[in-house]
mmCIF file of C-alpha atoms in Angstrom:
data_model
loop_
_atom_site.group_PDB
_atom_site.id
_atom_site.type_symbol
_atom_site.label_atom_id
_atom_site.label_comp_id
_atom_site.label_asym_id
_atom_site.label_seq_id
_atom_site.Cartn_x
_atom_site.Cartn_y
_atom_site.Cartn_z
ATOM 1 C CA ASP A 1 -14.906 43.407 -39.395
ATOM 2 C CA ILE A 2 -16.238 41.011 -36.724
ATOM 3 C CA VAL A 3 -17.289 37.402 -37.234
ATOM 4 C CA SER A 4 -18.723 35.220 -34.490
ATOM 5 C CA LEU A 5 -19.966 31.667 -34.199
ATOM 6 C CA GLY A 6 -21.397 29.815 -31.221
ATOM 7 C CA MET A 7 -22.054 26.175 -30.473
ATOM 8 C CA SER A 8 -23.761 24.463 -27.579
ATOM 9 C CA LEU A 9 -24.686 21.051 -26.262
ATOM 10 C CA SER A 10 -27.767 22.276 -24.393
ATOM 11 C CA SER A 11 -30.353 25.013 -24.386
ATOM 12 C CA CYS A 12 -30.579 27.463 -21.522
ATOM 13 C CA SER A 13 -33.108 27.683 -18.699
ATOM 14 C CA ILE A 14 -35.375 30.748 -18.932
ATOM 15 C CA PRO A 15 -36.328 32.104 -15.477
ATOM 16 C CA GLY A 16 -39.993 31.530 -14.738
ATOM 17 C CA GLN A 17 -40.463 29.052 -17.562
ATOM 18 C CA PRO A 18 -40.271 25.241 -17.627
ATOM 19 C CA HIS A 19 -36.954 24.028 -18.961
ATOM 20 C CA GLU A 20 -37.237 22.399 -22.365
ATOM 21 C CA ASP A 21 -34.059 20.999 -23.848
ATOM 22 C CA ARG A 22 -34.470 20.659 -27.593
ATOM 23 C CA PHE A 23 -31.161 18.822 -27.927
ATOM 24 C CA GLY A 24 -30.844 15.086 -28.386
ATOM 25 C CA GLU A 25 -28.533 13.066 -26.164
ATOM 26 C CA ASN A 26 -25.640 13.208 -28.630
ATOM 27 C CA ASP A 27 -26.549 16.402 -30.463
ATOM 28 C CA GLY A 28 -25.162 19.880 -30.467
ATOM 29 C CA GLU A 29 -26.108 23.058 -32.331
ATOM 30 C CA LEU A 30 -23.916 25.323 -34.385
ATOM 31 C CA GLY A 31 -24.723 28.964 -35.028
ATOM 32 C CA LEU A 32 -27.186 29.406 -32.170
ATOM 33 C CA GLY A 33 -28.239 32.809 -30.901
ATOM 34 C CA ILE A 34 -26.930 34.499 -27.772
ATOM 35 C CA HIS A 35 -30.406 34.341 -26.227
ATOM 36 C CA GLY A 36 -30.717 30.639 -26.927
ATOM 37 C CA GLU A 37 -32.346 30.892 -30.365
ATOM 38 C CA PRO A 38 -32.014 27.631 -32.333
ATOM 39 C CA GLY A 39 -28.848 27.112 -34.290
ATOM 40 C CA VAL A 40 -28.577 26.907 -38.058
ATOM 41 C CA GLU A 41 -27.079 23.425 -38.020
ATOM 42 C CA ARG A 42 -27.409 20.334 -35.838
ATOM 43 C CA ILE A 43 -24.118 18.474 -35.322
ATOM 44 C CA ALA A 44 -23.064 15.368 -33.431
ATOM 45 C CA VAL A 45 -21.215 15.670 -30.116
ATOM 46 C CA GLN A 46 -17.488 15.248 -30.731
ATOM 47 C CA THR A 47 -14.169 15.973 -29.058
ATOM 48 C CA ALA A 48 -13.210 19.609 -28.495
ATOM 49 C CA ASP A 49 -10.588 19.657 -31.247
ATOM 50 C CA LYS A 50 -13.057 18.289 -33.819
ATOM 51 C CA LEU A 51 -15.781 20.759 -32.814
ATOM 52 C CA VAL A 52 -13.309 23.635 -32.984
ATOM 53 C CA ALA A 53 -12.111 22.417 -36.409
ATOM 54 C CA ILE A 54 -15.694 22.598 -37.706
ATOM 55 C CA MET A 55 -16.089 26.122 -36.327
ATOM 56 C CA ALA A 56 -12.715 27.198 -37.722
ATOM 57 C CA GLU A 57 -13.738 26.009 -41.182
ATOM 58 C CA ARG A 58 -16.989 28.030 -41.045
ATOM 59 C CA LEU A 59 -15.284 31.133 -39.678
ATOM 60 C CA SER A 60 -12.365 31.025 -42.132
ATOM 61 C CA ALA A 61 -14.740 31.576 -45.032
ATOM 62 C CA ARG A 62 -15.410 35.094 -43.687
ATOM 63 C CA LEU A 63 -11.842 35.985 -42.703
ATOM 64 C CA ASP A 64 -8.968 37.599 -44.617
ATOM 65 C CA PRO A 65 -5.916 35.324 -44.283
ATOM 66 C CA ALA A 66 -3.614 38.270 -44.984
ATOM 67 C CA VAL A 67 -4.468 40.247 -41.835
ATOM 68 C CA SER A 68 -4.368 39.656 -38.080
ATOM 69 C CA TYR A 69 -7.314 39.212 -35.734
ATOM 70 C CA ALA A 70 -8.121 39.306 -32.032
ATOM 71 C CA LEU A 71 -9.996 36.257 -30.779
ATOM 72 C CA LEU A 72 -12.577 36.300 -27.985
ATOM 73 C CA ILE A 73 -13.244 32.866 -26.453
ATOM 74 C CA ASN A 74 -16.561 33.165 -24.654
ATOM 75 C CA ASN A 75 -18.207 30.780 -22.188
ATOM 76 C CA LEU A 76 -21.956 30.783 -22.873
ATOM 77 C CA GLY A 77 -22.698 29.979 -19.254
ATOM 78 C CA SER A 78 -21.971 26.577 -17.772
ATOM 79 C CA VAL A 79 -18.816 25.173 -19.365
ATOM 80 C CA PRO A 80 -16.311 24.349 -16.571
ATOM 81 C CA PRO A 81 -13.085 26.427 -16.588
ATOM 82 C CA LEU A 82 -10.961 23.344 -17.271
ATOM 83 C CA GLU A 83 -12.986 22.535 -20.384
ATOM 84 C CA MET A 84 -12.771 26.151 -21.552
ATOM 85 C CA SER A 85 -9.000 25.866 -21.336
ATOM 86 C CA VAL A 86 -9.156 22.722 -23.491
ATOM 87 C CA ILE A 87 -11.226 24.654 -26.028
ATOM 88 C CA ALA A 88 -8.759 27.562 -26.011
ATOM 89 C CA ASN A 89 -5.884 25.169 -26.592
ATOM 90 C CA ALA A 90 -7.777 23.560 -29.484
ATOM 91 C CA VAL A 91 -8.443 26.940 -31.131
ATOM 92 C CA LEU A 92 -4.777 27.935 -30.897
ATOM 93 C CA ALA A 93 -3.834 24.629 -32.525
ATOM 94 C CA SER A 94 -6.426 24.975 -35.295
ATOM 95 C CA SER A 95 -6.239 26.562 -38.732
ATOM 96 C CA LEU A 96 -7.217 29.896 -37.138
ATOM 97 C CA ALA A 97 -3.992 30.082 -35.156
ATOM 98 C CA LYS A 98 -1.907 31.651 -37.934
ATOM 99 C CA ILE A 99 -4.082 34.789 -38.085
ATOM 100 C CA ILE A 100 -4.739 35.253 -34.341
ATOM 101 C CA LYS A 101 -2.522 37.928 -32.775
ATOM 102 C CA LEU A 102 -4.431 38.602 -29.533
ATOM 103 C CA THR A 103 -6.713 36.486 -27.362
ATOM 104 C CA ILE A 104 -9.390 37.562 -24.905
ATOM 105 C CA GLY A 105 -10.618 34.897 -22.494
ATOM 106 C CA PRO A 106 -11.593 32.182 -22.155
ATOM 107 C CA GLY A 107 -14.259 33.476 -19.808
ATOM 108 C CA PRO A 108 -17.991 34.148 -19.330
ATOM 109 C CA LEU A 109 -17.960 37.506 -21.102
ATOM 110 C CA MET A 110 -21.408 37.246 -22.726
ATOM 111 C CA THR A 111 -23.459 34.364 -21.399
ATOM 112 C CA ALA A 112 -26.748 32.837 -22.477
ATOM 113 C CA LEU A 113 -27.729 32.108 -18.881
ATOM 114 C CA ASN A 114 -26.697 28.494 -18.146
ATOM 115 C CA MET A 115 -26.106 27.299 -21.700
ATOM 116 C CA ASN A 116 -23.492 24.566 -21.992
ATOM 117 C CA GLY A 117 -21.627 26.036 -24.942
ATOM 118 C CA PHE A 118 -19.108 28.565 -26.144
ATOM 119 C CA SER A 119 -18.617 31.112 -28.900
ATOM 120 C CA LEU A 120 -15.609 32.268 -30.899
ATOM 121 C CA SER A 121 -15.522 35.873 -32.102
ATOM 122 C CA LEU A 122 -12.798 37.465 -34.209
ATOM 123 C CA ILE A 123 -12.240 41.151 -34.879
ATOM 124 C CA ARG A 124 -9.989 42.457 -37.625
ATOM 125 C CA LEU A 125 -7.052 44.309 -36.087
ATOM 126 C CA ASP A 126 -5.544 47.653 -36.979
ATOM 127 C CA ALA A 127 -3.242 49.842 -34.895
ATOM 128 C CA VAL A 128 -6.109 51.680 -33.176
ATOM 129 C CA ARG A 129 -8.030 48.538 -32.258
ATOM 130 C CA GLU A 130 -4.937 46.735 -31.066
ATOM 131 C CA THR A 131 -3.988 49.647 -28.815
ATOM 132 C CA ALA A 132 -7.524 49.821 -27.429
ATOM 133 C CA LEU A 133 -7.726 46.094 -26.700
ATOM 134 C CA LEU A 134 -4.375 46.110 -24.899
ATOM 135 C CA ALA A 135 -5.215 49.198 -22.827
ATOM 136 C CA PRO A 136 -6.060 48.730 -19.115
ATOM 137 C CA VAL A 137 -9.750 49.006 -18.205
ATOM 138 C CA GLY A 138 -11.710 49.377 -14.998
ATOM 139 C CA PRO A 139 -14.232 46.520 -15.082
ATOM 140 C CA HIS A 140 -12.812 43.462 -13.318
ATOM 141 C CA ALA A 141 -14.992 41.087 -15.341
ATOM 142 C CA TRP A 142 -13.240 41.996 -18.570
ATOM 143 C CA THR A 143 -10.394 39.626 -19.364
ATOM 144 C CA PRO A 144 -7.462 41.684 -20.731
ATOM 145 C CA ALA A 145 -6.278 40.879 -24.234
ATOM 146 C CA LYS A 146 -3.019 38.961 -24.387
ATOM 147 C CA PRO A 147 -0.597 38.436 -27.277
ATOM 148 C CA VAL A 148 -0.335 34.922 -28.655
ATOM 149 C CA VAL A 149 3.234 33.726 -28.202
ATOM 150 C CA ALA A 150 4.873 30.330 -28.379
ATOM 151 C CA PRO A 151 5.600 28.840 -24.933
ATOM 152 C CA ASP A 152 9.161 28.816 -23.687
ATOM 153 C CA VAL A 153 10.413 25.277 -23.238
ATOM 154 C CA VAL A 154 12.957 25.163 -20.428
ATOM 155 C CA PRO A 155 14.950 21.964 -19.948
ATOM 156 C CA MET A 156 14.739 20.516 -16.457
ATOM 157 C CA ALA A 157 17.941 20.846 -14.500
ATOM 158 C CA LYS A 158 19.513 17.542 -13.572
ATOM 159 C CA ALA A 159 20.885 17.069 -10.087
ATOM 160 C CA ALA A 160 24.638 16.760 -10.419
ATOM 161 C CA GLY A 161 25.950 13.393 -9.351
ATOM 162 C CA LYS A 162 22.562 12.152 -8.174
ATOM 163 C CA SER A 163 22.678 8.855 -10.041
ATOM 164 C CA ALA A 164 26.241 8.191 -8.946
ATOM 165 C CA ALA A 165 25.479 9.028 -5.308
ATOM 166 C CA ARG A 166 22.512 6.678 -5.212
ATOM 167 C CA LYS A 167 23.760 3.497 -6.808
ATOM 168 C CA PRO A 168 22.058 0.408 -5.353
ATOM 169 C CA SER A 169 23.843 -1.132 -2.383
ATOM 170 C CA GLN A 170 22.911 -3.624 0.319
ATOM 171 C CA ASP A 171 22.808 -3.535 4.103
ATOM 172 C CA ALA A 172 20.810 -6.326 5.742
ATOM 173 C CA ARG A 173 19.901 -4.358 8.872
ATOM 174 C CA THR A 174 18.663 -1.306 6.963
ATOM 175 C CA ARG A 175 16.789 -3.509 4.517
ATOM 176 C CA ARG A 176 14.924 -5.264 7.363
ATOM 177 C CA LEU A 177 14.070 -1.929 8.962
ATOM 178 C CA VAL A 178 12.710 -0.367 5.760
ATOM 179 C CA ALA A 179 10.769 -3.519 4.850
ATOM 180 C CA THR A 180 9.292 -3.861 8.353
ATOM 181 C CA ILE A 181 8.081 -0.250 8.429
ATOM 182 C CA CYS A 182 6.573 -0.478 4.942
ATOM 183 C CA GLU A 183 4.822 -3.759 5.727
ATOM 184 C CA ARG A 184 3.337 -2.326 8.916
ATOM 185 C CA LEU A 185 2.001 0.720 7.050
ATOM 186 C CA ILE A 186 0.490 -1.451 4.335
ATOM 187 C CA ALA A 187 -1.218 -3.607 6.972
ATOM 188 C CA LEU A 188 -2.721 -0.442 8.512
ATOM 189 C CA GLU A 189 -4.443 0.681 5.315
ATOM 190 C CA THR A 190 -8.006 -0.150 6.401
ATOM 191 C CA THR A 191 -7.496 1.122 9.957
ATOM 192 C CA LEU A 192 -6.081 4.464 8.825
ATOM 193 C CA ASN A 193 -8.804 4.917 6.216
ATOM 194 C CA GLY A 194 -11.398 4.344 8.943
ATOM 195 C CA LEU A 195 -9.817 6.950 11.209
ATOM 196 C CA ASP A 196 -9.566 9.434 8.354
ATOM 197 C CA ALA A 197 -13.206 8.912 7.385
ATOM 198 C CA LYS A 198 -14.271 10.512 10.667
ATOM 199 C CA ALA A 199 -13.233 13.939 9.380
ATOM 200 C CA GLY A 200 -11.384 13.597 6.096
ATOM 201 C CA ASP A 201 -12.026 11.807 2.838
ATOM 202 C CA GLY A 202 -11.097 8.381 4.160
ATOM 203 C CA ASP A 203 -7.971 7.829 2.099
ATOM 204 C CA THR A 204 -5.045 8.327 4.488
ATOM 205 C CA GLY A 205 -4.471 4.587 4.718
ATOM 206 C CA SER A 206 -4.559 4.150 0.957
ATOM 207 C CA THR A 207 -2.208 7.084 0.435
ATOM 208 C CA VAL A 208 0.285 5.839 3.026
ATOM 209 C CA ALA A 209 0.058 2.266 1.741
ATOM 210 C CA THR A 210 0.715 3.452 -1.806
ATOM 211 C CA GLY A 211 3.896 5.175 -0.671
ATOM 212 C CA ALA A 212 4.979 2.134 1.343
ATOM 213 C CA ARG A 213 4.374 -0.227 -1.571
ATOM 214 C CA SER A 214 6.373 2.029 -3.864
ATOM 215 C CA VAL A 215 9.340 1.927 -1.491
ATOM 216 C CA LEU A 216 9.085 -1.870 -1.146
ATOM 217 C CA GLU A 217 8.956 -2.303 -4.927
ATOM 218 C CA ARG A 218 12.179 -0.317 -5.237
ATOM 219 C CA LEU A 219 13.975 -1.915 -2.294
ATOM 220 C CA ASP A 220 16.616 -3.505 -4.530
ATOM 221 C CA THR A 221 17.398 -0.125 -6.099
ATOM 222 C CA LEU A 222 18.034 1.726 -2.814
ATOM 223 C CA PRO A 223 21.551 2.678 -1.659
ATOM 224 C CA LEU A 224 20.984 0.853 1.639
ATOM 225 C CA ALA A 225 24.661 0.910 2.645
ATOM 226 C CA GLU A 226 24.532 4.725 2.701
ATOM 227 C CA PRO A 227 21.939 5.978 5.232
ATOM 228 C CA SER A 228 21.795 9.576 4.007
ATOM 229 C CA ALA A 229 21.398 8.469 0.383
ATOM 230 C CA THR A 230 18.692 6.011 1.445
ATOM 231 C CA LEU A 231 16.686 8.765 3.116
ATOM 232 C CA GLY A 232 17.050 10.960 0.044
ATOM 233 C CA ALA A 233 15.969 8.154 -2.277
ATOM 234 C CA ILE A 234 12.899 7.462 -0.124
ATOM 235 C CA GLY A 235 12.023 11.153 -0.328
ATOM 236 C CA ASP A 236 12.224 10.986 -4.117
ATOM 237 C CA ILE A 237 10.022 7.887 -4.257
ATOM 238 C CA LEU A 238 7.351 9.388 -2.005
ATOM 239 C CA SER A 239 7.237 12.660 -3.934
ATOM 240 C CA ALA A 240 6.563 10.758 -7.153
ATOM 241 C CA SER A 241 4.204 8.050 -5.921
ATOM 242 C CA MET A 242 2.420 8.955 -2.722
ATOM 243 C CA GLY A 243 0.300 11.878 -3.855
ATOM 244 C CA GLY A 244 -1.544 14.457 -1.791
ATOM 245 C CA SER A 245 -0.081 16.959 0.636
ATOM 246 C CA SER A 246 1.210 14.148 2.851
ATOM 247 C CA GLY A 247 3.400 12.850 0.025
ATOM 248 C CA VAL A 248 4.909 16.280 -0.529
ATOM 249 C CA LEU A 249 5.496 16.888 3.177
ATOM 250 C CA LEU A 250 7.056 13.481 3.800
ATOM 251 C CA SER A 251 9.284 13.990 0.787
ATOM 252 C CA ILE A 252 10.472 17.258 2.324
ATOM 253 C CA PHE A 253 10.988 15.478 5.654
ATOM 254 C CA PHE A 254 13.192 12.712 4.217
ATOM 255 C CA THR A 255 15.096 15.008 1.857
ATOM 256 C CA ALA A 256 15.980 17.489 4.603
ATOM 257 C CA ALA A 257 16.908 14.646 6.959
ATOM 258 C CA ALA A 258 19.169 13.183 4.274
ATOM 259 C CA GLN A 259 20.978 16.488 3.873
ATOM 260 C CA ALA A 260 21.506 16.835 7.637
ATOM 261 C CA LEU A 261 22.693 13.233 7.988
ATOM 262 C CA GLY A 262 25.075 13.688 5.082
ATOM 263 C CA GLY A 263 26.436 16.762 6.827
ATOM 264 C CA GLY A 264 27.446 14.764 9.907
ATOM 265 C CA ALA A 265 24.391 14.977 12.165
ATOM 266 C CA SER A 266 23.254 11.951 14.156
ATOM 267 C CA LEU A 267 20.211 10.095 12.838
ATOM 268 C CA ALA A 268 17.945 11.537 15.541
ATOM 269 C CA LYS A 269 19.108 15.096 14.930
ATOM 270 C CA ALA A 270 18.863 14.605 11.161
ATOM 271 C CA LEU A 271 15.260 13.456 11.527
ATOM 272 C CA LEU A 272 14.557 16.479 13.735
ATOM 273 C CA ALA A 273 15.992 18.675 10.981
ATOM 274 C CA GLY A 274 13.630 16.982 8.557
ATOM 275 C CA LEU A 275 10.730 17.649 10.918
ATOM 276 C CA GLU A 276 11.677 21.317 11.163
ATOM 277 C CA ARG A 277 11.572 21.709 7.369
ATOM 278 C CA MET A 278 8.329 19.772 7.092
ATOM 279 C CA THR A 279 6.579 21.915 9.690
ATOM 280 C CA PHE A 280 8.042 25.082 8.167
ATOM 281 C CA TYR A 281 6.447 24.354 4.813
ATOM 282 C CA GLY A 282 3.374 22.521 6.103
ATOM 283 C CA GLY A 283 2.530 24.947 8.889
ATOM 284 C CA ALA A 284 1.419 22.354 11.456
ATOM 285 C CA GLY A 285 2.740 22.240 15.010
ATOM 286 C CA MET A 286 2.089 20.493 18.293
ATOM 287 C CA GLY A 287 -1.590 20.552 19.216
ATOM 288 C CA ASP A 288 -2.801 20.939 15.640
ATOM 289 C CA ARG A 289 -3.948 17.315 15.482
ATOM 290 C CA THR A 290 -1.617 15.981 12.805
ATOM 291 C CA MET A 291 1.208 13.451 12.601
ATOM 292 C CA VAL A 292 3.433 16.125 14.177
ATOM 293 C CA ASP A 293 1.733 15.489 17.545
ATOM 294 C CA ALA A 294 3.313 12.026 17.593
ATOM 295 C CA LEU A 295 6.416 12.638 15.486
ATOM 296 C CA GLU A 296 7.866 15.614 17.357
ATOM 297 C CA PRO A 297 7.857 14.116 20.880
ATOM 298 C CA ALA A 298 9.063 10.792 19.474
ATOM 299 C CA LEU A 299 12.053 12.310 17.708
ATOM 300 C CA LYS A 300 12.962 14.449 20.715
ATOM 301 C CA ALA A 301 12.825 11.351 22.917
ATOM 302 C CA LEU A 302 14.883 9.409 20.374
ATOM 303 C CA ASP A 303 17.554 12.096 20.502
ATOM 304 C CA ALA A 304 17.605 12.339 24.298
ATOM 305 C CA LYS A 305 16.723 8.864 25.591
ATOM 306 C CA GLY A 306 16.659 6.284 22.811
ATOM 307 C CA LEU A 307 14.294 4.160 20.762
ATOM 308 C CA ASP A 308 12.136 2.668 23.538
ATOM 309 C CA GLU A 309 11.293 6.084 24.976
ATOM 310 C CA ALA A 310 10.652 7.401 21.461
ATOM 311 C CA ALA A 311 8.021 4.714 20.881
ATOM 312 C CA ILE A 312 6.329 5.534 24.185
ATOM 313 C CA ALA A 313 6.329 9.252 23.357
ATOM 314 C CA ALA A 314 4.887 8.578 19.913
ATOM 315 C CA ARG A 315 2.049 6.513 21.362
ATOM 316 C CA HIS A 316 1.240 9.144 23.987
ATOM 317 C CA GLY A 317 1.326 11.856 21.349
ATOM 318 C CA ALA A 318 -1.034 9.933 19.086
ATOM 319 C CA GLU A 319 -3.457 9.192 21.927
ATOM 320 C CA ALA A 320 -3.472 12.857 22.890
ATOM 321 C CA THR A 321 -4.985 13.771 19.528
ATOM 322 C CA SER A 322 -8.199 11.940 20.506
ATOM 323 C CA ALA A 323 -8.845 14.645 23.104
ATOM 324 C CA MET A 324 -8.445 17.469 20.553
ATOM 325 C CA ASP A 325 -11.960 18.340 19.440
ATOM 326 C CA ARG A 326 -10.875 20.399 16.443
ATOM 327 C CA ALA A 327 -7.967 20.209 14.046
ATOM 328 C CA LYS A 328 -5.961 23.337 13.229
ATOM 329 C CA ALA A 329 -4.197 22.010 10.137
ATOM 330 C CA GLY A 330 -4.991 19.650 7.291
ATOM 331 C CA ARG A 331 -8.343 18.978 5.641
ATOM 332 C CA SER A 332 -10.254 18.418 8.872
ATOM 333 C CA ALA A 333 -9.319 21.959 9.946
ATOM 334 C CA TYR A 334 -11.569 23.539 7.347
ATOM 335 C CA VAL A 335 -14.235 20.836 7.437
ATOM 336 C CA GLY A 336 -14.894 22.013 10.986
ATOM 337 C CA SER A 337 -16.007 18.644 12.317
ATOM 338 C CA LYS A 338 -15.853 17.897 16.023
ATOM 339 C CA LEU A 339 -13.333 15.103 16.362
ATOM 340 C CA GLN A 340 -13.081 14.329 20.051
ATOM 341 C CA GLY A 341 -12.539 10.612 20.659
ATOM 342 C CA ALA A 342 -10.905 9.881 17.308
ATOM 343 C CA VAL A 343 -7.134 9.502 16.991
ATOM 344 C CA ASP A 344 -5.531 11.383 14.127
ATOM 345 C CA PRO A 345 -4.597 8.815 11.447
ATOM 346 C CA GLY A 346 -1.210 10.382 10.707
ATOM 347 C CA ALA A 347 -0.231 10.401 14.367
ATOM 348 C CA TYR A 348 -1.460 6.824 14.738
ATOM 349 C CA ALA A 349 0.691 5.741 11.792
ATOM 350 C CA VAL A 350 3.761 7.372 13.354
ATOM 351 C CA ALA A 351 3.173 5.537 16.640
ATOM 352 C CA GLU A 352 2.812 2.245 14.772
ATOM 353 C CA VAL A 353 6.056 2.844 12.882
ATOM 354 C CA PHE A 354 7.971 3.345 16.126
ATOM 355 C CA ALA A 355 6.285 0.301 17.681
ATOM 356 C CA ALA A 356 7.297 -1.828 14.688
ATOM 357 C CA THR A 357 10.862 -0.537 14.919
ATOM 358 C CA VAL A 358 11.090 -1.418 18.624
ATOM 359 C CA ALA A 359 9.713 -4.910 17.937
ATOM 360 C CA LEU A 360 12.297 -5.455 15.211
ATOM 361 C CA HIS A 361 15.085 -4.237 17.485
ATOM 362 C CA GLU A 362 14.004 -6.578 20.294
ATOM 363 C CA ALA A 363 13.740 -9.530 17.899
ATOM 364 C CA ALA A 364 17.273 -8.921 16.693
#
């Protein structure tokens, strides 16, 4: 009533014994034992779907196509979870799929130490076995059986009137402003990466530059004559192209600002509304050593005193982050590095954006 077949691309390491891998560079074994005993057949390394197809063919010879089975997908020790999911997907797309009613796993339910392989086991179902497999159990390591069902495909809702509201339009002043800011951010790529490397993974400049380039590339498609629609369009572009948490948070910032500006708020107050939403979802505040340390005082100054004071406040806010020895948000918060003397790259970018805007305003 149970058939099982394993395959692996490596042997396991036996504690206390020298590791000897009997496998060739491009070899795998089919039908190996749970304790690492040699398999009955040597096969070439192939893609997951082809390996699963071979196993399905061998297993099908012992199965009754007229009945249903439960399938256990077992990790023999060191297959990464992502690859086990690929294997599970391949099994459920194979010739075995039509007889599988329940699945258990994928998971390390019976391992052969650190063997880089997996096994497929099928048990013939009847009412008693099906009830038992679906019943709750105490051990947390046991993966509950789940019925095999087709996924629900839900069509994505389309924003009503979005395309009509964001038809391309031109405004020379807005175009110069957007282009100037993007060009400044692109020019800062190396500088921001260097600042980020002190505590992060050194890619803030590349991430910001990618977003800026994406906006520049789409400059002719923006509704520049409509400020609120322009902010919303920039939010859409950043969410799709910028990547990372910063892309998501800046998308929230611009989208919320667009909604507030469309509702009649001034630009400064709309940007403050965007900041409020961004900090709500991102969790960072003043003193946490993020872009908020420059952006919040700058936007408050913009609302109360104007652009020149906003640029000064942004610069002071960015410089203040160099005296913060530990971050309380973002990646550097859990790295735990001491950061005193280094300016936060996000805050530095904000200060540079305001400086570029002031320079453009003075030139005009």
